PDB file of C-alpha atoms and ligand atoms in Angstrom:
ATOM      1  CA  MET A   1     -99.663 -82.350-316.763  1.00 72.00           C
ATOM      2  CA  THR A   2     -99.619 -81.596-320.499  1.00 89.00           C
ATOM      3  CA  TYR A   3    -100.354 -77.995-321.406  1.00 93.00           C
ATOM      4  CA  THR A   4    -101.835 -78.291-324.878  1.00 90.00           C
ATOM      5  CA  LYS A   5    -103.416 -74.975-325.782  1.00 93.00           C
ATOM      6  CA  ARG A   6    -102.922 -71.363-324.686  1.00 96.00           C
ATOM      7  CA  PRO A   7    -106.112 -69.517-323.592  1.00 93.00           C
ATOM      8  CA  ASP A   8    -105.890 -67.012-326.460  1.00 94.00           C
ATOM      9  CA  GLY A   9    -104.753 -69.559-329.058  1.00 96.00           C
ATOM     10  CA  ARG A  10    -101.176 -68.261-329.417  1.00 98.00           C
ATOM     11  CA  LYS A  11     -98.267 -70.543-330.294  1.00 98.00           C
ATOM     12  CA  PHE A  12     -96.032 -71.318-327.302  1.00 98.00           C
ATOM     13  CA  ASP A  13     -93.277 -68.995-328.558  1.00 98.00           C
ATOM     14  CA  GLU A  14     -95.622 -66.251-329.738  1.00 98.00           C
ATOM     15  CA  PRO A  15     -95.886 -62.941-327.847  1.00 98.00           C
ATOM     16  CA  ARG A  16     -99.103 -60.966-327.677  1.00 98.00           C
ATOM     17  CA  LYS A  17     -99.757 -58.240-330.233  1.00 98.00           C
ATOM     18  CA  MET A  18     -97.524 -55.252-329.487  1.00 98.00           C
ATOM     19  CA  GLU A  19     -97.867 -51.574-330.199  1.00 98.00           C
ATOM     20  CA  ALA A  20     -95.647 -48.585-329.377  1.00 98.00           C
ATOM     21  CA  LYS A  21     -96.042 -44.831-329.596  1.00 98.00           C
ATOM     22  CA  VAL A  22     -93.652 -42.019-328.729  1.00 98.00           C
ATOM     23  CA  GLY A  23     -94.488 -38.437-327.741  1.00 97.00           C
ATOM     24  CA  ILE A  24     -97.881 -38.885-326.129  1.00 97.00           C
ATOM     25  CA  ILE A  25     -97.584 -36.361-323.245  1.00 97.00           C
ATOM     26  CA  LYS A  26     -96.885 -32.811-324.343  1.00 95.00           C
ATOM     27  CA  ARG A  27     -95.764 -31.402-320.981  1.00 97.00           C
ATOM     28  CA  ALA A  28     -93.195 -34.150-320.402  1.00 98.00           C
ATOM     29  CA  ASP A  29     -89.650 -33.884-321.801  1.00 98.00           C
ATOM     30  CA  GLY A  30     -90.118 -37.385-323.210  1.00 98.00           C
ATOM     31  CA  SER A  31     -92.979 -39.867-323.231  1.00 98.00           C
ATOM     32  CA  ALA A  32     -94.085 -43.171-324.705  1.00 98.00           C
ATOM     33  CA  MET A  33     -96.689 -45.922-324.589  1.00 98.00           C
ATOM     34  CA  PHE A  34     -96.052 -49.654-324.927  1.00 98.00           C
ATOM     35  CA  LYS A  35     -98.898 -52.129-325.261  1.00 98.00           C
ATOM     36  CA  MET A  36     -98.660 -55.924-325.077  1.00 98.00           C
ATOM     37  CA  GLY A  37    -102.082 -57.496-325.570  1.00 98.00           C
ATOM     38  CA  ASP A  38    -104.252 -56.028-322.804  1.00 98.00           C
ATOM     39  CA  THR A  39    -101.301 -54.664-320.798  1.00 98.00           C
ATOM     40  CA  ILE A  40    -100.739 -50.945-321.348  1.00 98.00           C
ATOM     41  CA  ALA A  41     -97.808 -48.945-319.929  1.00 98.00           C
ATOM     42  CA  ILE A  42     -97.344 -45.200-320.223  1.00 98.00           C
ATOM     43  CA  ALA A  43     -94.049 -43.530-319.351  1.00 98.00           C
ATOM     44  CA  ALA A  44     -93.228 -39.858-318.850  1.00 98.00           C
ATOM     45  CA  VAL A  45     -89.725 -38.418-318.366  1.00 98.00           C
ATOM     46  CA  TYR A  46     -89.010 -35.044-316.742  1.00 98.00           C
ATOM     47  CA  GLY A  47     -85.530 -33.579-316.698  1.00 96.00           C
ATOM     48  CA  PRO A  48     -82.615 -33.347-316.467  1.00 98.00           C
ATOM     49  CA  ARG A  49     -83.358 -30.625-313.902  1.00 98.00           C
ATOM     50  CA  GLU A  50     -81.654 -29.529-310.678  1.00 98.00           C
ATOM     51  CA  LEU A  51     -82.170 -32.064-307.882  1.00 98.00           C
ATOM     52  CA  HIS A  52     -83.785 -30.821-304.664  1.00 97.00           C
ATOM     53  CA  PRO A  53     -83.168 -31.124-301.768  1.00 97.00           C
ATOM     54  CA  ARG A  54     -79.555 -30.355-302.591  1.00 97.00           C
ATOM     55  CA  PHE A  55     -78.003 -32.895-300.213  1.00 97.00           C
ATOM     56  CA  LEU A  56     -79.278 -35.585-302.602  1.00 97.00           C
ATOM     57  CA  GLN A  57     -77.233 -34.178-305.479  1.00 98.00           C
ATOM     58  CA  ASN A  58     -74.323 -36.111-306.971  1.00 98.00           C
ATOM     59  CA  PRO A  59     -71.619 -33.728-308.242  1.00 98.00           C
ATOM     60  CA  GLU A  60     -70.159 -36.478-310.471  1.00 98.00           C
ATOM     61  CA  ARG A  61     -73.201 -37.392-312.520  1.00 97.00           C
ATOM     62  CA  GLY A  62     -76.956 -37.027-312.770  1.00 98.00           C
ATOM     63  CA  THR A  63     -79.376 -39.200-310.815  1.00 98.00           C
ATOM     64  CA  LEU A  64     -82.067 -41.423-312.345  1.00 98.00           C
ATOM     65  CA  ARG A  65     -85.306 -41.941-310.408  1.00 98.00           C
ATOM     66  CA  CYS A  66     -88.045 -44.340-311.490  1.00 98.00           C
ATOM     67  CA  VAL A  67     -91.524 -44.658-310.072  1.00 98.00           C
ATOM     68  CA  TYR A  68     -93.726 -47.538-311.257  1.00 98.00           C
ATOM     69  CA  ASP A  69     -97.394 -47.457-310.388  1.00 97.00           C
ATOM     70  CA  MET A  70    -100.299 -49.673-311.337  1.00 97.00           C
ATOM     71  CA  LEU A  71    -103.520 -47.653-311.388  1.00 96.00           C
ATOM     72  CA  SER A  72    -106.403 -48.781-309.152  1.00 96.00           C
ATOM     73  CA  PHE A  73    -108.750 -49.698-311.970  1.00 96.00           C
ATOM     74  CA  SER A  74    -106.097 -51.284-314.173  1.00 96.00           C
ATOM     75  CA  VAL A  75    -107.099 -54.718-312.841  1.00 96.00           C
ATOM     76  CA  PRO A  76    -110.474 -56.431-312.317  1.00 94.00           C
ATOM     77  CA  ASP A  77    -110.088 -56.408-308.497  1.00 93.00           C
ATOM     78  CA  ARG A  78    -109.442 -52.753-307.668  1.00 94.00           C
ATOM     79  CA  LYS A  79    -105.833 -52.319-306.540  1.00 93.00           C
ATOM     80  CA  ARG A  80    -105.300 -50.296-303.384  1.00 94.00           C
ATOM     81  CA  PRO A  81    -103.808 -46.964-304.517  1.00 93.00           C
ATOM     82  CA  GLY A  82    -100.463 -45.688-303.249  1.00 90.00           C
ATOM     83  CA  PRO A  83     -97.082 -47.244-302.577  1.00 91.00           C
ATOM     84  CA  SER A  84     -96.692 -50.990-302.091  1.00 95.00           C
ATOM     85  CA  ARG A  85     -93.836 -53.449-301.672  1.00 97.00           C
ATOM     86  CA  ARG A  86     -94.487 -54.725-305.183  1.00 97.00           C
ATOM     87  CA  GLY A  87     -94.393 -51.189-306.626  1.00 97.00           C
ATOM     88  CA  THR A  88     -91.172 -50.380-304.785  1.00 98.00           C
ATOM     89  CA  GLU A  89     -89.524 -53.575-306.058  1.00 98.00           C
ATOM     90  CA  ILE A  90     -90.599 -52.989-309.671  1.00 98.00           C
ATOM     91  CA  SER A  91     -89.462 -49.330-309.526  1.00 98.00           C
ATOM     92  CA  MET A  92     -86.060 -50.535-308.313  1.00 98.00           C
ATOM     93  CA  VAL A  93     -85.543 -53.252-310.934  1.00 98.00           C
ATOM     94  CA  THR A  94     -86.703 -50.855-313.658  1.00 98.00           C
ATOM     95  CA  GLU A  95     -84.265 -48.182-312.467  1.00 98.00           C
ATOM     96  CA  ASN A  96     -81.393 -50.674-312.389  1.00 98.00           C
ATOM     97  CA  SER A  97     -82.218 -51.935-315.888  1.00 98.00           C
ATOM     98  CA  LEU A  98     -82.300 -48.415-317.316  1.00 98.00           C
ATOM     99  CA  LEU A  99     -79.091 -47.444-315.509  1.00 98.00           C
ATOM    100  CA  SER A 100     -77.277 -50.100-317.566  1.00 97.00           C
ATOM    101  CA  VAL A 101     -77.766 -48.030-320.719  1.00 98.00           C
ATOM    102  CA  VAL A 102     -78.279 -44.435-319.582  1.00 98.00           C
ATOM    103  CA  ASN A 103     -75.282 -42.109-319.275  1.00 98.00           C
ATOM    104  CA  LEU A 104     -75.862 -39.115-316.996  1.00 98.00           C
ATOM    105  CA  ASP A 105     -72.206 -37.988-316.787  1.00 98.00           C
ATOM    106  CA  GLN A 106     -73.089 -34.706-318.505  1.00 97.00           C
ATOM    107  CA  PHE A 107     -75.637 -33.769-315.865  1.00 98.00           C
ATOM    108  CA  PRO A 108     -73.972 -33.435-312.442  1.00 98.00           C
ATOM    109  CA  ASN A 109     -76.335 -32.403-309.605  1.00 98.00           C
ATOM    110  CA  ALA A 110     -79.358 -33.014-311.827  1.00 98.00           C
ATOM    111  CA  VAL A 111     -82.145 -35.583-311.762  1.00 98.00           C
ATOM    112  CA  VAL A 112     -84.051 -37.379-314.488  1.00 98.00           C
ATOM    113  CA  ASP A 113     -87.447 -38.586-313.275  1.00 98.00           C
ATOM    114  CA  VAL A 114     -89.238 -41.465-314.970  1.00 98.00           C
ATOM    115  CA  PHE A 115     -92.886 -42.095-314.096  1.00 98.00           C
ATOM    116  CA  ILE A 116     -94.427 -45.337-315.331  1.00 98.00           C
ATOM    117  CA  ASN A 117     -98.151 -45.813-315.078  1.00 98.00           C
ATOM    118  CA  ILE A 118     -99.888 -49.071-315.872  1.00 98.00           C
ATOM    119  CA  THR A 119    -103.331 -48.091-317.076  1.00 98.00           C
ATOM    120  CA  GLN A 120    -104.419 -51.661-317.848  1.00 98.00           C
ATOM    121  CA  ALA A 121    -102.765 -54.806-316.485  1.00 98.00           C
ATOM    122  CA  ASN A 122    -102.897 -58.374-317.699  1.00 98.00           C
ATOM    123  CA  ALA A 123     -99.436 -59.595-316.567  1.00 98.00           C
ATOM    124  CA  GLY A 124     -96.051 -58.532-317.931  1.00 98.00           C
ATOM    125  CA  THR A 125     -96.441 -54.961-316.677  1.00 98.00           C
ATOM    126  CA  ARG A 126     -92.829 -54.509-315.515  1.00 98.00           C
ATOM    127  CA  CYS A 127     -91.597 -55.476-318.998  1.00 98.00           C
ATOM    128  CA  ALA A 128     -94.103 -53.222-320.767  1.00 98.00           C
ATOM    129  CA  GLY A 129     -93.076 -50.443-318.340  1.00 98.00           C
ATOM    130  CA  ILE A 130     -89.371 -50.857-319.148  1.00 98.00           C
ATOM    131  CA  ASN A 131     -90.098 -50.878-322.896  1.00 98.00           C
ATOM    132  CA  ALA A 132     -92.103 -47.647-322.593  1.00 98.00           C
ATOM    133  CA  ALA A 133     -89.634 -45.961-320.203  1.00 99.00           C
ATOM    134  CA  VAL A 134     -86.593 -46.481-322.404  1.00 98.00           C
ATOM    135  CA  MET A 135     -88.416 -44.983-325.401  1.00 98.00           C
ATOM    136  CA  ALA A 136     -89.485 -42.003-323.265  1.00 98.00           C
ATOM    137  CA  LEU A 137     -85.834 -41.480-322.208  1.00 98.00           C
ATOM    138  CA  ALA A 138     -84.739 -41.539-325.848  1.00 98.00           C
ATOM    139  CA  ASP A 139     -87.550 -39.107-326.673  1.00 98.00           C
ATOM    140  CA  ALA A 140     -86.251 -36.783-323.921  1.00 98.00           C
ATOM    141  CA  GLY A 141     -82.816 -36.847-325.560  1.00 97.00           C
ATOM    142  CA  ILE A 142     -81.066 -38.550-322.643  1.00 98.00           C
ATOM    143  CA  PRO A 143     -77.724 -40.057-323.786  1.00 98.00           C
ATOM    144  CA  MET A 144     -77.918 -43.860-323.929  1.00 98.00           C
ATOM    145  CA  ARG A 145     -75.695 -46.567-325.357  1.00 97.00           C
ATOM    146  CA  ASP A 146     -78.703 -48.515-326.643  1.00 98.00           C
ATOM    147  CA  LEU A 147     -82.369 -49.143-325.901  1.00 98.00           C
ATOM    148  CA  VAL A 148     -83.578 -51.940-323.583  1.00 98.00           C
ATOM    149  CA  SER A 149     -86.175 -54.500-324.644  1.00 98.00           C
ATOM    150  CA  ALA A 150     -88.022 -56.623-322.109  1.00 98.00           C
ATOM    151  CA  ILE A 151     -90.336 -59.624-322.185  1.00 98.00           C
ATOM    152  CA  SER A 152     -91.576 -62.194-319.737  1.00 98.00           C
ATOM    153  CA  VAL A 153     -90.970 -65.827-320.638  1.00 98.00           C
ATOM    154  CA  GLY A 154     -91.514 -68.903-318.500  1.00 97.00           C
ATOM    155  CA  LYS A 155     -93.221 -72.214-318.114  1.00 97.00           C
ATOM    156  CA  VAL A 156     -96.892 -73.090-317.977  1.00 97.00           C
ATOM    157  CA  GLY A 157     -97.643 -76.717-317.086  1.00 94.00           C
ATOM    158  CA  ASP A 158     -94.982 -78.646-319.014  1.00 94.00           C
ATOM    159  CA  LYS A 159     -94.370 -76.046-321.766  1.00 97.00           C
ATOM    160  CA  VAL A 160     -91.853 -73.228-322.120  1.00 98.00           C
ATOM    161  CA  VAL A 161     -93.808 -70.180-323.266  1.00 98.00           C
ATOM    162  CA  CYS A 162     -93.335 -66.569-324.282  1.00 98.00           C
ATOM    163  CA  ASP A 163     -95.224 -63.581-322.799  1.00 98.00           C
ATOM    164  CA  LEU A 164     -97.515 -65.147-320.166  1.00 98.00           C
ATOM    165  CA  ASP A 165    -100.870 -63.459-319.642  1.00 97.00           C
ATOM    166  CA  LYS A 166    -102.655 -63.377-316.279  1.00 97.00           C
ATOM    167  CA  ASP A 167    -104.611 -66.601-316.927  1.00 96.00           C
ATOM    168  CA  GLU A 168    -101.324 -68.387-317.636  1.00 96.00           C
ATOM    169  CA  GLU A 169     -99.586 -66.899-314.593  1.00 96.00           C
ATOM    170  CA  ASP A 170    -102.469 -68.239-312.499  1.00 95.00           C
ATOM    171  CA  TYR A 171    -102.509 -71.674-314.220  1.00 93.00           C
ATOM    172  CA  GLU A 172    -103.580 -74.111-311.533  1.00 89.00           C
ATOM    173  CA  GLU A 173    -101.076 -76.849-312.421  1.00 87.00           C
ATOM    174  CA  GLY A 174     -98.309 -74.296-311.852  1.00 88.00           C
ATOM    175  CA  SER A 175     -96.461 -71.652-313.801  1.00 95.00           C
ATOM    176  CA  THR A 176     -93.054 -69.970-313.772  1.00 97.00           C
ATOM    177  CA  ASP A 177     -92.678 -66.320-314.691  1.00 97.00           C
ATOM    178  CA  ILE A 178     -89.289 -64.994-315.845  1.00 98.00           C
ATOM    179  CA  PRO A 179     -89.163 -61.304-316.744  1.00 98.00           C
ATOM    180  CA  VAL A 180     -86.063 -60.645-318.842  1.00 98.00           C
ATOM    181  CA  ALA A 181     -84.592 -57.371-320.125  1.00 98.00           C
ATOM    182  CA  ILE A 182     -81.911 -57.348-322.796  1.00 98.00           C
ATOM    183  CA  VAL A 183     -79.640 -54.735-324.382  1.00 98.00           C
ATOM    184  CA  PRO A 184     -80.518 -55.704-327.954  1.00 96.00           C
ATOM    185  CA  ARG A 185     -77.296 -54.827-329.774  1.00 95.00           C
ATOM    186  CA  THR A 186     -75.035 -56.796-327.421  1.00 96.00           C
ATOM    187  CA  GLY A 187     -77.525 -59.413-326.221  1.00 96.00           C
ATOM    188  CA  GLU A 188     -76.513 -58.596-322.630  1.00 97.00           C
ATOM    189  CA  VAL A 189     -79.144 -59.698-320.084  1.00 98.00           C
ATOM    190  CA  ILE A 190     -79.625 -56.863-317.586  1.00 98.00           C
ATOM    191  CA  LEU A 191     -82.714 -58.109-315.766  1.00 98.00           C
ATOM    192  CA  LEU A 192     -83.694 -61.669-314.950  1.00 98.00           C
ATOM    193  CA  GLN A 193     -86.191 -62.446-312.231  1.00 98.00           C
ATOM    194  CA  LEU A 194     -87.637 -65.876-311.585  1.00 96.00           C
ATOM    195  CA  ASP A 195     -90.897 -66.635-309.864  1.00 91.00           C
ATOM    196  CA  GLY A 196     -91.403 -70.427-309.757  1.00 92.00           C
ATOM    197  CA  SER A 197     -89.123 -73.282-310.722  1.00 94.00           C
ATOM    198  CA  ILE A 198     -87.592 -74.397-314.008  1.00 96.00           C
ATOM    199  CA  LYS A 199     -84.983 -76.923-315.213  1.00 97.00           C
ATOM    200  CA  LYS A 200     -81.661 -75.736-316.632  1.00 97.00           C
ATOM    201  CA  GLU A 201     -82.443 -76.856-320.205  1.00 98.00           C
ATOM    202  CA  GLU A 202     -85.872 -75.229-320.081  1.00 98.00           C
ATOM    203  CA  LEU A 203     -84.355 -71.985-318.819  1.00 98.00           C
ATOM    204  CA  LYS A 204     -81.948 -72.004-321.767  1.00 98.00           C
ATOM    205  CA  GLU A 205     -84.881 -72.484-324.137  1.00 98.00           C
ATOM    206  CA  ALA A 206     -86.835 -69.694-322.408  1.00 98.00           C
ATOM    207  CA  LEU A 207     -83.885 -67.301-322.687  1.00 98.00           C
ATOM    208  CA  LYS A 208     -83.534 -68.072-326.374  1.00 98.00           C
ATOM    209  CA  MET A 209     -87.208 -67.220-326.787  1.00 98.00           C
ATOM    210  CA  ALA A 210     -86.707 -63.984-324.841  1.00 98.00           C
ATOM    211  CA  LYS A 211     -83.759 -62.974-327.031  1.00 98.00           C
ATOM    212  CA  LYS A 212     -85.736 -63.576-330.226  1.00 98.00           C
ATOM    213  CA  THR A 213     -88.776 -61.666-328.958  1.00 98.00           C
ATOM    214  CA  CYS A 214     -86.626 -58.782-327.654  1.00 98.00           C
ATOM    215  CA  ASP A 215     -85.151 -58.424-331.153  1.00 98.00           C
ATOM    216  CA  ASP A 216     -88.702 -57.937-332.449  1.00 98.00           C
ATOM    217  CA  ILE A 217     -89.547 -55.510-329.622  1.00 98.00           C
ATOM    218  CA  TYR A 218     -86.398 -53.507-330.460  1.00 98.00           C
ATOM    219  CA  LYS A 219     -87.639 -53.116-334.041  1.00 98.00           C
ATOM    220  CA  ILE A 220     -91.044 -51.904-332.797  1.00 98.00           C
ATOM    221  CA  GLN A 221     -89.385 -49.423-330.391  1.00 98.00           C
ATOM    222  CA  LYS A 222     -87.043 -48.037-333.053  1.00 98.00           C
ATOM    223  CA  LYS A 223     -89.875 -47.715-335.562  1.00 98.00           C
ATOM    224  CA  ALA A 224     -91.997 -45.737-333.055  1.00 98.00           C
ATOM    225  CA  LEU A 225     -89.066 -43.410-332.275  1.00 98.00           C
ATOM    226  CA  LYS A 226     -88.319 -42.811-335.943  1.00 97.00           C
ATOM    227  CA  LYS A 227     -91.990 -42.146-336.648  1.00 96.00           C
ATOM    228  CA  ALA A 228     -92.193 -39.524-333.872  1.00 93.00           C
ATOM    229  CA  TYR A 229     -89.190 -37.684-335.277  1.00 87.00           C
ATOM    230  CA  GLN A 230     -90.414 -37.863-338.859  1.00 86.00           C
ATOM    231  CA  GLU A 231     -93.672 -36.264-337.750  1.00 78.00           C
ATOM    232  CA  PHE A 232     -91.677 -33.638-335.828  1.00 74.00           C
ATOM    233  CA  GLN A 233     -89.623 -32.813-338.938  1.00 74.00           C
ATOM    234  CA  ASN A 234     -92.755 -32.506-341.051  1.00 73.00           C
ATOM    235  CA  GLU A 235     -94.407 -30.049-338.639  1.00 68.00           C
TER     236      GLU A 235
HETATM  237  N1  UDP B 301    -102.012 -57.985-310.337  1.00 72.46           N
HETATM  238  C1  UDP B 301    -103.244 -57.651-309.790  1.00 72.46           C
HETATM  239  N2  UDP B 301    -103.269 -56.929-308.623  1.00 72.46           N
HETATM  240  C2  UDP B 301    -102.130 -56.531-307.980  1.00 72.46           C
HETATM  241  C3  UDP B 301    -100.899 -56.889-308.535  1.00 72.46           C
HETATM  242  C4  UDP B 301    -100.875 -57.614-309.714  1.00 72.46           C
HETATM  243  O1  UDP B 301    -104.285 -57.997-310.353  1.00 72.46           O
HETATM  244  O2  UDP B 301    -102.215 -55.873-306.920  1.00 72.46           O
HETATM  245  C5  UDP B 301    -101.994 -58.732-311.618  1.00 72.46           C
HETATM  246  C6  UDP B 301    -101.713 -57.823-312.818  1.00 72.46           C
HETATM  247  O3  UDP B 301    -102.453 -58.275-313.944  1.00 72.46           O
HETATM  248  C7  UDP B 301    -100.242 -58.039-313.049  1.00 72.46           C
HETATM  249  C8  UDP B 301    -100.140 -59.525-312.730  1.00 72.46           C
HETATM  250  O4  UDP B 301    -100.956 -59.686-311.591  1.00 72.46           O
HETATM  251  O5  UDP B 301     -99.856 -57.718-314.370  1.00 72.46           O
HETATM  252  C9  UDP B 301     -98.759 -60.054-312.482  1.00 72.46           C
HETATM  253  O6  UDP B 301     -98.111 -59.302-311.514  1.00 72.46           O
HETATM  254  P1  UDP B 301     -96.568 -59.472-311.222  1.00 72.46           P
HETATM  255  O7  UDP B 301     -96.311 -58.957-309.843  1.00 72.46           O
HETATM  256  O8  UDP B 301     -96.137 -60.850-311.566  1.00 72.46           O
HETATM  257  O9  UDP B 301     -95.849 -58.433-312.226  1.00 72.46           O
HETATM  258  P2  UDP B 301     -95.937 -58.244-313.797  1.00 72.46           P
HETATM  259  O10 UDP B 301     -96.113 -59.612-314.442  1.00 72.46           O
HETATM  260  O11 UDP B 301     -97.118 -57.357-314.053  1.00 72.46           O
HETATM  261  O12 UDP B 301     -94.652 -57.605-314.168  1.00 72.46           O
END
């Protein structure tokens, strides 16, 4: 089935409009917001601080803990509040992605907590969450070798597309969703999940699209971080 036109009129390789802001929660050690179309993620970082209970402490390096949560009224059909299998899985993949760049060697026995809240969801929330979380970690001054940029690519009908929205994920002729996270400076892929099916050549094309879009996301993230620190200097 030929997929001719995206619901919001975007080109097949065009992401939704993105926006980023750093330093949005005063009480947190670091915080950030990342918006992709109608999907909004907010991240708050607390720590490094001593980890309790003490038997959880690692004397060799600090521990990173991520909690992803989608708020009840972030979606048209109210989402049941509290933990879920989906939330646990997304928290885990987010934590693993961030661990690829974060260095907690200087903080033995300590913990860095990252809370990601999705206040509005229209697909791509794990990617928006990762983009916000990594900026919040940088804002908290946590040592990192680079940022992480994430985007969902995939296939809708017969077309390879960038940044699927919910209508596209639910496309009745079938869709494939591939969230990808990249370390921008090296191009290293640190997260790749695949929900659906795709041919090898199409996957290559999708990954190329992801790399290009992540380069743009990286620029947006860096700009937001620089802006926060310029404002801080001018205070
Ligand atoms: N969604 C929903 N209710 C839920 C879970 C998900 O309406 O309980 C919607 C929401 O818009 C989400 C989308 O389904 O962004 C896709 O969810 P998925 O698990 O694929 O993760 P995401 O694309 O958000 O990373």
